[in-house]
Coordinates of C-alpha atoms in Angstrom, one line a residue:
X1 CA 27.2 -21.1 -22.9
X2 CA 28.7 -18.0 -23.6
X3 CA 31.6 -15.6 -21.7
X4 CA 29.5 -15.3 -18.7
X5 CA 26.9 -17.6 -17.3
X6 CA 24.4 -15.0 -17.3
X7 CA 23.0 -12.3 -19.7
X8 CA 21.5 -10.3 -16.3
X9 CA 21.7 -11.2 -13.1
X10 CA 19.3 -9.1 -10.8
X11 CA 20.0 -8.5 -7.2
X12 CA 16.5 -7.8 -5.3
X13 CA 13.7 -10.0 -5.3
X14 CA 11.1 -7.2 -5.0
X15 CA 9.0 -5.1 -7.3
X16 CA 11.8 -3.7 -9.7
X17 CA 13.6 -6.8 -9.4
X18 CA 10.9 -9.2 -10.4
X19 CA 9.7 -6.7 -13.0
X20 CA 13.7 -6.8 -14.6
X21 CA 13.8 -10.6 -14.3
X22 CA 10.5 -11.2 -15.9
X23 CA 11.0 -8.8 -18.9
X24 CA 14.8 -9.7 -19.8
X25 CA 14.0 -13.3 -19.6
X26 CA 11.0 -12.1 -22.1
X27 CA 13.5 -10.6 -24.2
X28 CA 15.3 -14.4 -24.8
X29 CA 17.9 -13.7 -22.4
X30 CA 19.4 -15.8 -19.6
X31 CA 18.8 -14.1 -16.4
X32 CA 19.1 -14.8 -13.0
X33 CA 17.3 -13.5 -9.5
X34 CA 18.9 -13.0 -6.6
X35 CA 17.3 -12.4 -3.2
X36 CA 18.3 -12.6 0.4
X37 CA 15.1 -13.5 2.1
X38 CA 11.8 -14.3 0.2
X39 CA 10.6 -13.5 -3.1
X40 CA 8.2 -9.9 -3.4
X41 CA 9.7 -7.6 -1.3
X42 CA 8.9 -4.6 0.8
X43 CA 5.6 -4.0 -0.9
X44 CA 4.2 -7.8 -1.0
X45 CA 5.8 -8.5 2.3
X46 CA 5.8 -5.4 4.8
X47 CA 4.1 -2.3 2.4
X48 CA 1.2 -2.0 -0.1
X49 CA 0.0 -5.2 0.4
X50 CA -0.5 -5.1 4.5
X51 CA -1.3 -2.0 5.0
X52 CA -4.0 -2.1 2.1
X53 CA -5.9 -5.2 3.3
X54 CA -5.0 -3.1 7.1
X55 CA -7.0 0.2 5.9
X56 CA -9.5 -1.7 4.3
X57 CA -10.9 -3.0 7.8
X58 CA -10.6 0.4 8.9
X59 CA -13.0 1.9 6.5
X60 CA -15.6 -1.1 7.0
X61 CA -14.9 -0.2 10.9
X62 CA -15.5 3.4 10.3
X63 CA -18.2 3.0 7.8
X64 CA -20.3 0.5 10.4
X65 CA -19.4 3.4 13.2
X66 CA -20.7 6.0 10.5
X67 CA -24.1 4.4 9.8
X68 CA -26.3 6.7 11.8
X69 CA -25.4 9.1 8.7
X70 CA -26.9 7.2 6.1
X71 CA -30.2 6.3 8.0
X72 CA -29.5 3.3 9.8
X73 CA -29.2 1.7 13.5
X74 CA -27.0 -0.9 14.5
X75 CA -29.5 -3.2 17.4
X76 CA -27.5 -4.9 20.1
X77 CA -23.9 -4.1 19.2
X78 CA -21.2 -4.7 21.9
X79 CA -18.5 -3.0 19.5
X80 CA -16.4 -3.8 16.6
X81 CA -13.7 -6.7 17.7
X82 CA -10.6 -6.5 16.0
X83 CA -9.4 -9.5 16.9
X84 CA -8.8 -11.3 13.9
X85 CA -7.8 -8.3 12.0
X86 CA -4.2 -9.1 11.5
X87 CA -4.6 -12.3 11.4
X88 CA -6.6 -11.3 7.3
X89 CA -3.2 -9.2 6.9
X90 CA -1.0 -12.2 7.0
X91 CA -3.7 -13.8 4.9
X92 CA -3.7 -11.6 2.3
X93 CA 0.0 -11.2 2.3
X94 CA 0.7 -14.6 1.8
X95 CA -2.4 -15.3 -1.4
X96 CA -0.6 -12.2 -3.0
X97 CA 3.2 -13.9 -2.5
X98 CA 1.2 -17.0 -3.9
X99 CA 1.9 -15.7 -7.6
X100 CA 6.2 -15.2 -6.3
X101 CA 6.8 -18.5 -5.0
X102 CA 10.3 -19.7 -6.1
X103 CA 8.3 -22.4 -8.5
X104 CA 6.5 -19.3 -10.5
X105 CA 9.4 -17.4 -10.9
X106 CA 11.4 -20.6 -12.2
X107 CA 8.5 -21.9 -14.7
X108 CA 9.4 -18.9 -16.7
X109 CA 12.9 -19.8 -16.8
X110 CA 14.6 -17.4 -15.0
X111 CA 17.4 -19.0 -12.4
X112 CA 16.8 -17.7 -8.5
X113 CA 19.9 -17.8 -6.5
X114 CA 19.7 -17.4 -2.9
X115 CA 22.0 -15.6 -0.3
X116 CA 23.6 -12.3 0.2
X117 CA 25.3 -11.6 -2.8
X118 CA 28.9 -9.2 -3.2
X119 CA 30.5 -7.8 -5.9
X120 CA 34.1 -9.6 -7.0
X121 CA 33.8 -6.9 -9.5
X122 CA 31.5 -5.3 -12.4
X123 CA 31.5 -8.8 -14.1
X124 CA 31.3 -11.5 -11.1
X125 CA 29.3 -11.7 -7.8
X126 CA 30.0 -14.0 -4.8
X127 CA 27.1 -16.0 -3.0
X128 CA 28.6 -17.9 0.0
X129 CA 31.0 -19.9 -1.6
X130 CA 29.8 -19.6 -5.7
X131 CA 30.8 -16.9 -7.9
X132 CA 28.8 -15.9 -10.6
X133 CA 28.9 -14.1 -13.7
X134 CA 27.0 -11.8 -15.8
X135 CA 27.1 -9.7 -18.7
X136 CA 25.1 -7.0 -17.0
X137 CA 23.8 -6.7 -13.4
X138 CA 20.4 -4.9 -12.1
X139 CA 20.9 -3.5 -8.4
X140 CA 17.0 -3.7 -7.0
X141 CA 18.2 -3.7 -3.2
X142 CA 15.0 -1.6 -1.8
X143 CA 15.1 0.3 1.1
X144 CA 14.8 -0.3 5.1
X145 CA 13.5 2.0 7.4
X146 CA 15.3 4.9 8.8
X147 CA 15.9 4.4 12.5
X148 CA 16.5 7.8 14.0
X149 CA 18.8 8.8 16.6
X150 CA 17.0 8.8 19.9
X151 CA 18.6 8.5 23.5
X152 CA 17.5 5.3 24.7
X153 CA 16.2 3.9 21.1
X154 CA 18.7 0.6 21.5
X155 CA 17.2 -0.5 24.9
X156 CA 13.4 0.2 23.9
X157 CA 11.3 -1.9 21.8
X158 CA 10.0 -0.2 18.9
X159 CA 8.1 -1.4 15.6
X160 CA 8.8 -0.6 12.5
X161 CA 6.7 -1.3 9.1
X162 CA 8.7 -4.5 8.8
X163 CA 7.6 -5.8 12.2
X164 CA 4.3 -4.4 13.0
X165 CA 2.3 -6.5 10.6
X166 CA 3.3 -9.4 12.6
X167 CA 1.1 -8.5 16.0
X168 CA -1.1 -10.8 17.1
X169 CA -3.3 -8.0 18.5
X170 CA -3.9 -4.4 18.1
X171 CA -2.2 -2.2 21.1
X172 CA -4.7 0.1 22.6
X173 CA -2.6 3.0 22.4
X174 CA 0.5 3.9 20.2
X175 CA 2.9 6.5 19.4
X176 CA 3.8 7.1 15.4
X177 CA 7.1 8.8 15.3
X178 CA 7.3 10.0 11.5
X179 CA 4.2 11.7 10.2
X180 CA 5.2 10.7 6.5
X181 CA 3.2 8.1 4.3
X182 CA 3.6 5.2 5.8
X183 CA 2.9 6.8 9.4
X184 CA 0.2 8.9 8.7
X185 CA -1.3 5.8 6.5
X186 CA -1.2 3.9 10.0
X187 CA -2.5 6.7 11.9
X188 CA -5.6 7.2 10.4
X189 CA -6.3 2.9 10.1
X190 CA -5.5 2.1 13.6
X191 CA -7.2 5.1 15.0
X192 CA -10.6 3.5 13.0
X193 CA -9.8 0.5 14.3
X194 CA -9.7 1.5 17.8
X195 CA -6.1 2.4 19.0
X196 CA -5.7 5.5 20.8
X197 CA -2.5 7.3 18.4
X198 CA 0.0 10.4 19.0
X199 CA 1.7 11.1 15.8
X200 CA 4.8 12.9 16.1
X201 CA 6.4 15.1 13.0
X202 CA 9.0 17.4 13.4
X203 CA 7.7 19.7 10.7
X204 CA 4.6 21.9 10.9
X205 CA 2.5 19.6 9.0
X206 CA 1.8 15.8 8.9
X207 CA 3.0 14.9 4.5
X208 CA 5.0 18.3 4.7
X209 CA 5.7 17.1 0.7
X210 CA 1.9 17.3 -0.2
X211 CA -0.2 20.4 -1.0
X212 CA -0.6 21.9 2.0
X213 CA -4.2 23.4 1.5
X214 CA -5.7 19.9 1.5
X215 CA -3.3 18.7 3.8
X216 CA -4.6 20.8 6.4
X217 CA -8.1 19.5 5.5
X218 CA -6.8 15.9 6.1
X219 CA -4.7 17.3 9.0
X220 CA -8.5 18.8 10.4
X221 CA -10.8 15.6 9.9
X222 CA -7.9 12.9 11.4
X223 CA -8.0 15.2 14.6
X224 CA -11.5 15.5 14.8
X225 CA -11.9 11.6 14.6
X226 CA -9.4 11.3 17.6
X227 CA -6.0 11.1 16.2
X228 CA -3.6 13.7 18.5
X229 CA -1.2 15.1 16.3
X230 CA 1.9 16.3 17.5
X231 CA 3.4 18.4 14.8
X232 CA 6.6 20.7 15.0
X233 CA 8.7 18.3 17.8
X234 CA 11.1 16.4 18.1
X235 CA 11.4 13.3 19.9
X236 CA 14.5 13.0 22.4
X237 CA 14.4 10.2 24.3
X238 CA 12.5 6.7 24.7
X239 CA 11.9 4.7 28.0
X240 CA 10.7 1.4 28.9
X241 CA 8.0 2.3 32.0
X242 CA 5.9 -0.3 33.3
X243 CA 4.4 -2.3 30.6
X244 CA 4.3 0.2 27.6
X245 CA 6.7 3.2 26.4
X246 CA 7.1 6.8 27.4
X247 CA 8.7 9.1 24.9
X248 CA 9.9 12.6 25.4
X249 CA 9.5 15.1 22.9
X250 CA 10.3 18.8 22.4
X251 CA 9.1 21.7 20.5
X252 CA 11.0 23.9 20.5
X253 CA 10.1 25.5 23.7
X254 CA 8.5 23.0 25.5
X255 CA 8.8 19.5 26.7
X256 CA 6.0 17.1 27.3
X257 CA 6.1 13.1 28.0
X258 CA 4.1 11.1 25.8
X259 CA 2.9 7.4 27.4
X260 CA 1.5 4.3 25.1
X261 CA 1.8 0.8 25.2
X262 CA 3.8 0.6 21.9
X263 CA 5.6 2.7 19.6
X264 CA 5.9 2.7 15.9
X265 CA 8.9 4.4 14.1
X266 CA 8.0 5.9 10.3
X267 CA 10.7 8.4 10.5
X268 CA 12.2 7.8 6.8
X269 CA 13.8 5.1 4.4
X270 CA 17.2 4.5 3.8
X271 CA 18.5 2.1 0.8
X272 CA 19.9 -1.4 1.6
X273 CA 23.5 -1.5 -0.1
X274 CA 25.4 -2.2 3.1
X275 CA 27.8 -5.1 1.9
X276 CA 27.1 -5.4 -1.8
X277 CA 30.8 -4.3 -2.2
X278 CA 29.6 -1.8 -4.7
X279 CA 33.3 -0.6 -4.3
X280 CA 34.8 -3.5 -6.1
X281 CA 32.1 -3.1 -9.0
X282 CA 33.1 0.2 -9.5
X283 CA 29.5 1.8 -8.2
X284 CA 29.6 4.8 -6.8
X285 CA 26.7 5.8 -4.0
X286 CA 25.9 8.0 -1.4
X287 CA 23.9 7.7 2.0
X288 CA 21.2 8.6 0.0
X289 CA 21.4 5.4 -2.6
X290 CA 23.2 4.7 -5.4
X291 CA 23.8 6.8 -8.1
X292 CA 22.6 6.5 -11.8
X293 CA 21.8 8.3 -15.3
X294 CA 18.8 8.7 -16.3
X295 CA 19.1 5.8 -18.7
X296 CA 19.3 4.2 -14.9
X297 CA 23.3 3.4 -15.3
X298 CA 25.8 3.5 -12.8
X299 CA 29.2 4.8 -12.8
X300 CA 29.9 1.1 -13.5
X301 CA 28.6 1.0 -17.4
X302 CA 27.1 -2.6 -17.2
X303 CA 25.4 -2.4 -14.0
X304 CA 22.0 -0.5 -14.0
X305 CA 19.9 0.3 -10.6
X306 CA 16.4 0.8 -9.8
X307 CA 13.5 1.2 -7.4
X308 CA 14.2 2.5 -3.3
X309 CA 17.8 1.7 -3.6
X310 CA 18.0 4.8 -6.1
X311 CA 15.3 7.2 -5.5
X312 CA 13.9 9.8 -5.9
X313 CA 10.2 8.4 -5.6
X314 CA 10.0 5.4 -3.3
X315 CA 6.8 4.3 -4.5
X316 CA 6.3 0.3 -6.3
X317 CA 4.8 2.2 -9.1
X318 CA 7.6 4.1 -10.0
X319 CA 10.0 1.0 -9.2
X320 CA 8.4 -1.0 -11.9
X321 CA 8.5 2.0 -14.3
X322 CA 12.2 2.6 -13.7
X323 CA 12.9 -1.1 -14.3
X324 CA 11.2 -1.2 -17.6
X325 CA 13.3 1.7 -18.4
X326 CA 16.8 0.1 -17.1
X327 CA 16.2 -3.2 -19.2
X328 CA 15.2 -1.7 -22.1
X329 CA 18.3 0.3 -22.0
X330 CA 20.7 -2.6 -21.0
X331 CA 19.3 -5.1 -24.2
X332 CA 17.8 -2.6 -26.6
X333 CA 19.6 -0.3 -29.3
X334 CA 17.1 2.9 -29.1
X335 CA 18.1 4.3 -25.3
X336 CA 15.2 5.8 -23.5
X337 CA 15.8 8.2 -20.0
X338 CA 13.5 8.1 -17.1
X339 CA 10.7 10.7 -17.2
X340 CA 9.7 12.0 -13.6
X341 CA 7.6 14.6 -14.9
X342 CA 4.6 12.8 -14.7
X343 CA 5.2 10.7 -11.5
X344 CA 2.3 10.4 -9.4
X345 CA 1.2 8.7 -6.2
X346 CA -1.5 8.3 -3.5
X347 CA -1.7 8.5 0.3
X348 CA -4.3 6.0 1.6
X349 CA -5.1 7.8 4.4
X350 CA -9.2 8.1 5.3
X351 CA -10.0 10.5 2.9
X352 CA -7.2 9.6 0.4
X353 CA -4.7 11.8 -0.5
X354 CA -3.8 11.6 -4.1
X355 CA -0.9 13.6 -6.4
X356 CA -0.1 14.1 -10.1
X357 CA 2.7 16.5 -10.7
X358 CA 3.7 20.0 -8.9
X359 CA 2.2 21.4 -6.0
X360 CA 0.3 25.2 -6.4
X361 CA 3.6 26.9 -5.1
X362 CA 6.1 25.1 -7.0
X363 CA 4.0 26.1 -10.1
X364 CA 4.1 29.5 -9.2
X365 CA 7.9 28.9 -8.4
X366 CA 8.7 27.9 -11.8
X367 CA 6.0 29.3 -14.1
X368 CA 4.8 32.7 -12.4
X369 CA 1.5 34.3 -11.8
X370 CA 0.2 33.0 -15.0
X371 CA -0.7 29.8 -13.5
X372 CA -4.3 29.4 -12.6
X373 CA -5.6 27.0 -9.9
X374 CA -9.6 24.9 -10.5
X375 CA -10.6 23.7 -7.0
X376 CA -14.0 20.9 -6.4
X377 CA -15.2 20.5 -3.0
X378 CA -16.5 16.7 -2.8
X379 CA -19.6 18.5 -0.5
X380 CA -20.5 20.2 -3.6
X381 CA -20.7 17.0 -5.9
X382 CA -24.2 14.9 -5.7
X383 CA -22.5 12.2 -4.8
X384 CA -20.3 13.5 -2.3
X385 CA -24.0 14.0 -0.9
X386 CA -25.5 10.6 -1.5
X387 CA -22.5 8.7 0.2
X388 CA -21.8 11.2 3.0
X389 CA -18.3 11.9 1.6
X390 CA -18.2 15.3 1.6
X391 CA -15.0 15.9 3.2
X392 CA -12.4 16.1 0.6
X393 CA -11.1 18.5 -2.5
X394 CA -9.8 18.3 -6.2
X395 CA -7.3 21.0 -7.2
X396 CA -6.1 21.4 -10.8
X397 CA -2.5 23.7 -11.5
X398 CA -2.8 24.7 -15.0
X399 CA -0.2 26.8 -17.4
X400 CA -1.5 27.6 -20.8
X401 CA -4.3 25.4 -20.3
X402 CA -2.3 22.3 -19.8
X403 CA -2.4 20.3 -16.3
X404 CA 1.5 21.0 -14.3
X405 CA -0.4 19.4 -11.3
X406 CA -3.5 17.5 -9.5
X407 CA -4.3 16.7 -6.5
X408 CA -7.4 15.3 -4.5
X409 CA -8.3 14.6 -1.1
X410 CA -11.3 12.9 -0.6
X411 CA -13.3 9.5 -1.5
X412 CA -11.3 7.0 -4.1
X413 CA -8.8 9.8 -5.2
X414 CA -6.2 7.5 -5.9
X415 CA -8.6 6.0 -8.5
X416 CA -9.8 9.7 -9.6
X417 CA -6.5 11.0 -9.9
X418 CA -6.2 9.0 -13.1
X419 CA -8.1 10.6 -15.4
X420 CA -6.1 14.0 -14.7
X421 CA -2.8 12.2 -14.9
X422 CA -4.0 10.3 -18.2
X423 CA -4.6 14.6 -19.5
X424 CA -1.4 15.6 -17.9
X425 CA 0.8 12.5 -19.4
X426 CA -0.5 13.0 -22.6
X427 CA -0.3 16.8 -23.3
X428 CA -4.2 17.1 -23.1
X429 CA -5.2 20.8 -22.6
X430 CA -7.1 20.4 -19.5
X431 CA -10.5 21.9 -20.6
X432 CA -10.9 19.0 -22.8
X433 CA -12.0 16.9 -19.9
X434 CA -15.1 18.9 -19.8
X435 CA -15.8 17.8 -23.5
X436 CA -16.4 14.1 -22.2
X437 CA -19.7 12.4 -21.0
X438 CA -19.0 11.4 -17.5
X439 CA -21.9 9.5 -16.0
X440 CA -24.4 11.1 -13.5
X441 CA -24.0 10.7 -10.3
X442 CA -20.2 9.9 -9.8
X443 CA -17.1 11.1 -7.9
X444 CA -15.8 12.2 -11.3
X445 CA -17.7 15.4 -10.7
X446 CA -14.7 16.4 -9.2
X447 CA -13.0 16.0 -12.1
X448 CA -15.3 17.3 -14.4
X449 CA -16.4 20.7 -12.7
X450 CA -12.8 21.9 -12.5
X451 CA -12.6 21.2 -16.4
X452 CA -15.6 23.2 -16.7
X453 CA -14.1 26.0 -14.6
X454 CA -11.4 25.7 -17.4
X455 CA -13.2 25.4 -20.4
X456 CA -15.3 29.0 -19.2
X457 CA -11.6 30.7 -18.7
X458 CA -10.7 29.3 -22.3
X459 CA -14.0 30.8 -23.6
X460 CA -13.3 34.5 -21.9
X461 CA -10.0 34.8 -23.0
X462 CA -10.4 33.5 -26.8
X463 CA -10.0 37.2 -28.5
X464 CA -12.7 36.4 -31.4
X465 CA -15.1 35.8 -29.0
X466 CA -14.2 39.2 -26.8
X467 CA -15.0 40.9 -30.5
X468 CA -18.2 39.2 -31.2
X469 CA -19.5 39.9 -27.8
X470 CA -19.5 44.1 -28.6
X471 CA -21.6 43.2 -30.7
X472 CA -24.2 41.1 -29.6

């Protein structure tokens, strides 16, 4: 045993957390896990994982509802019954925890303590009456939803994403305060499945972060299948009133009373370091999470953070690329710095909504006119015809030839999206795309036209060819 009982203790049992663990223990060192509750966190227990398997019976719902479009008639149906719907949640939810039980996470020799852990300081943490110590510490705390200040909120029942997974039943109305992407994620899934939904934002559009061309188009189809959205107000107060909700909002100019037998709160995240005792560690933080390098190092030179508790991208994705990049740099001689550049994410909304990189104005914002935009409509693809999915776009934000940003709305974006990110990540020059044989009839035509759109400009401007043509 050597000066401290541990090489990294890791506080967070979630996705950076586990990540950290698991690779430092790879590395030969003695590591330890410690987590509050159970083992997986947000996005096993209340996030991806849920609200997944949750859209999934959506889209079968909606593509049952839809069948009159591809030729065929449902005979003697008394309605889709959602009644065992959250019950194949929980189900899923607990066959993906199956591979974080407490007994996987020891066979590979990696210590789990259990409790609420605090700071002593950067060397030693205190776990009821233990105190442990480490070489180096990990801070994977996650994040907790954002409760917003609303007369009445303390005396109303609410749910939050951490809570609404747990229903027995689906309500048959709701209010979604928070049109973000966890909000307009549940929007669009309950509305399939049946549950009448007002979706409150405060800005002018539902995923104000997301391009804003196909976010109207998203915005269009989730209104025309029923869901009332309620952009530009601001809740103000929230009621108990017979055996549902009311909640007044205003918009500016106007008041109106919304009425639903529950009420779901996505207004935001805020990261879980409430009684850490950061202070004593020498971490310093702000309401916004803790603060790091890009190496992924606090103020606090032995104690690296990662995931929701630090931002800026609350995504599992990115938590599990950030740890990677923290452990490398606590164990390993050649330092590497976090590379947000090529962060990208989807929005499983029905159609997804999927992003790679800047929007068309921030490109314009930092790289001028010169940027040209390649748009794909998924009506004009073969297969958007063959599978009635013809409401969607691609969009491609090129400088010099080279993707700065992609985005789609439409069928299986956030599987699409990866063949522009792969280009983008690796410095491909866009109209290269074009160059490969993509198979007849796909969704990758959205892909592919775009590049082709490309490849023509690259032909046009090439200055030999501009000479040659004089002459032929």
């Amino acid at each position: 045993m050597g000066r401290f009982d541990y090489d990294l203790i890791v506080i967070g049992g979630g996705a950076a957390g586990l990540v950290s663990a698991k690779l430092a223990r790879g590395l030969g060192k003695r590591v330890a896990l410690v987590e509050r509750g159970r083992l997986g966190g947000e996005c096993t227990l209340y996030g991806c994982v849920p609200s997944k398997t949750l859209i999934s019976a959506a889209r079968t719902a909606a593509l049952i509802r839809n069948a009159p479009k591809h030729g065929l008639d449902i005979e003697g149906s008394r309605g889709i019954k959602t009644d065992n719907v959250m019950t194949r949640v929980r189900s899923v939810v607990e066959e993906v925890y199956r591979g974080h039980t407490p007994e996987a996470i020891e066979r590979l020799g990696i210590t789990l303590l259990f409790g609420e852990p605090a700071f002593k300081d950067n060397h030693h943490i205190q776990i009821g009456d233990k105190t442990w110590s480490s070489k180096n510490f990990l801070i994977a705390t996650g994040s907790s939803s954002f409760i917003p200040k609303i007369r009445g909120i303390d005396s109303a029942p609410f749910f939050t994403n951490e809570t609404i997974f747990g229903i027995e039943r689906l309500p048959s109305s709701m209010i979604i305060i928070g049109g973000g992407p966890v909000g307009s994620e549940i929007a669009s899934a309950f509305n399939s499945l049946g549950v009448g939904i007002d979706l409150v934002h405060k800005h002018v559009r539902i995923l104000n972060k997301e391009d804003p061309e196909l976010v109207d188009i998203l915005s269009s189809k989730m209104r025309e299948e029923g869901v009332r959205l309620r952009t530009s107000c601001k809740p103000v107060a929230i009621r108990r009133e017979g055996g549902g909700i009311a909640l007044e909002m205003e918009d500016g100019t106007n008041s109106a009373t919304l009425r639903a037998e529950a009420v779901l709160i996505a207004a935001g995240r805020r990261p879980n370091i409430e009684g850490l005792g950061l202070e004593n560690a020498g971490v310093q933080y702000t309401p916004r999470g803790i603060r790091t390098d890009l190496r992924l190092r606090t103020s606090a030179p032995n104690i690296y953070a990662c995931g929701d508790v630090v931002g800026p991208y609350l995504f599992s994705h990115m938590a599990e690329y950030q740890a990677t990049v923290a452990v490398r740099n606590a164990f390993l001689p050649f330092q590497k710095t976090a590379d947000y550049e090529n962060a990208a994410w989807c929005t499983f909304t029905d159609p997804e909504l999927a992003r790679a990189g800047l929007t068309e104005e921030e490109a314009r914002d930092r790289y001028g006119e010169r940027v040209r935009v390649y748009r794909q409509a998924y009506g004009g693809t073969d297969r958007g015809k063959t599978d009635a999915a013809d409401v969607g776009m691609s969009k491609f934000i090129c400088y010099r030839g080279r993707l700065v940003g992609a985005h789609m709305l439409g069928a299986h974006a956030g599987e699409l999206i990866h063949e522009a990110q792969l280009a983008k990540s690796l410095g491909i020059p866009f109209h290269r795309l074009y160059e490969v044989i993509h198979i007849y009839p796909t969704f990758t035509d959205v892909v592919k036209y775009p590049a082709k759109l490309c490849y023509i400009d690259r032909l046009k401007d090439n200055p030999f060819l501009k000479v040659l043509q004089k002459f032929l």
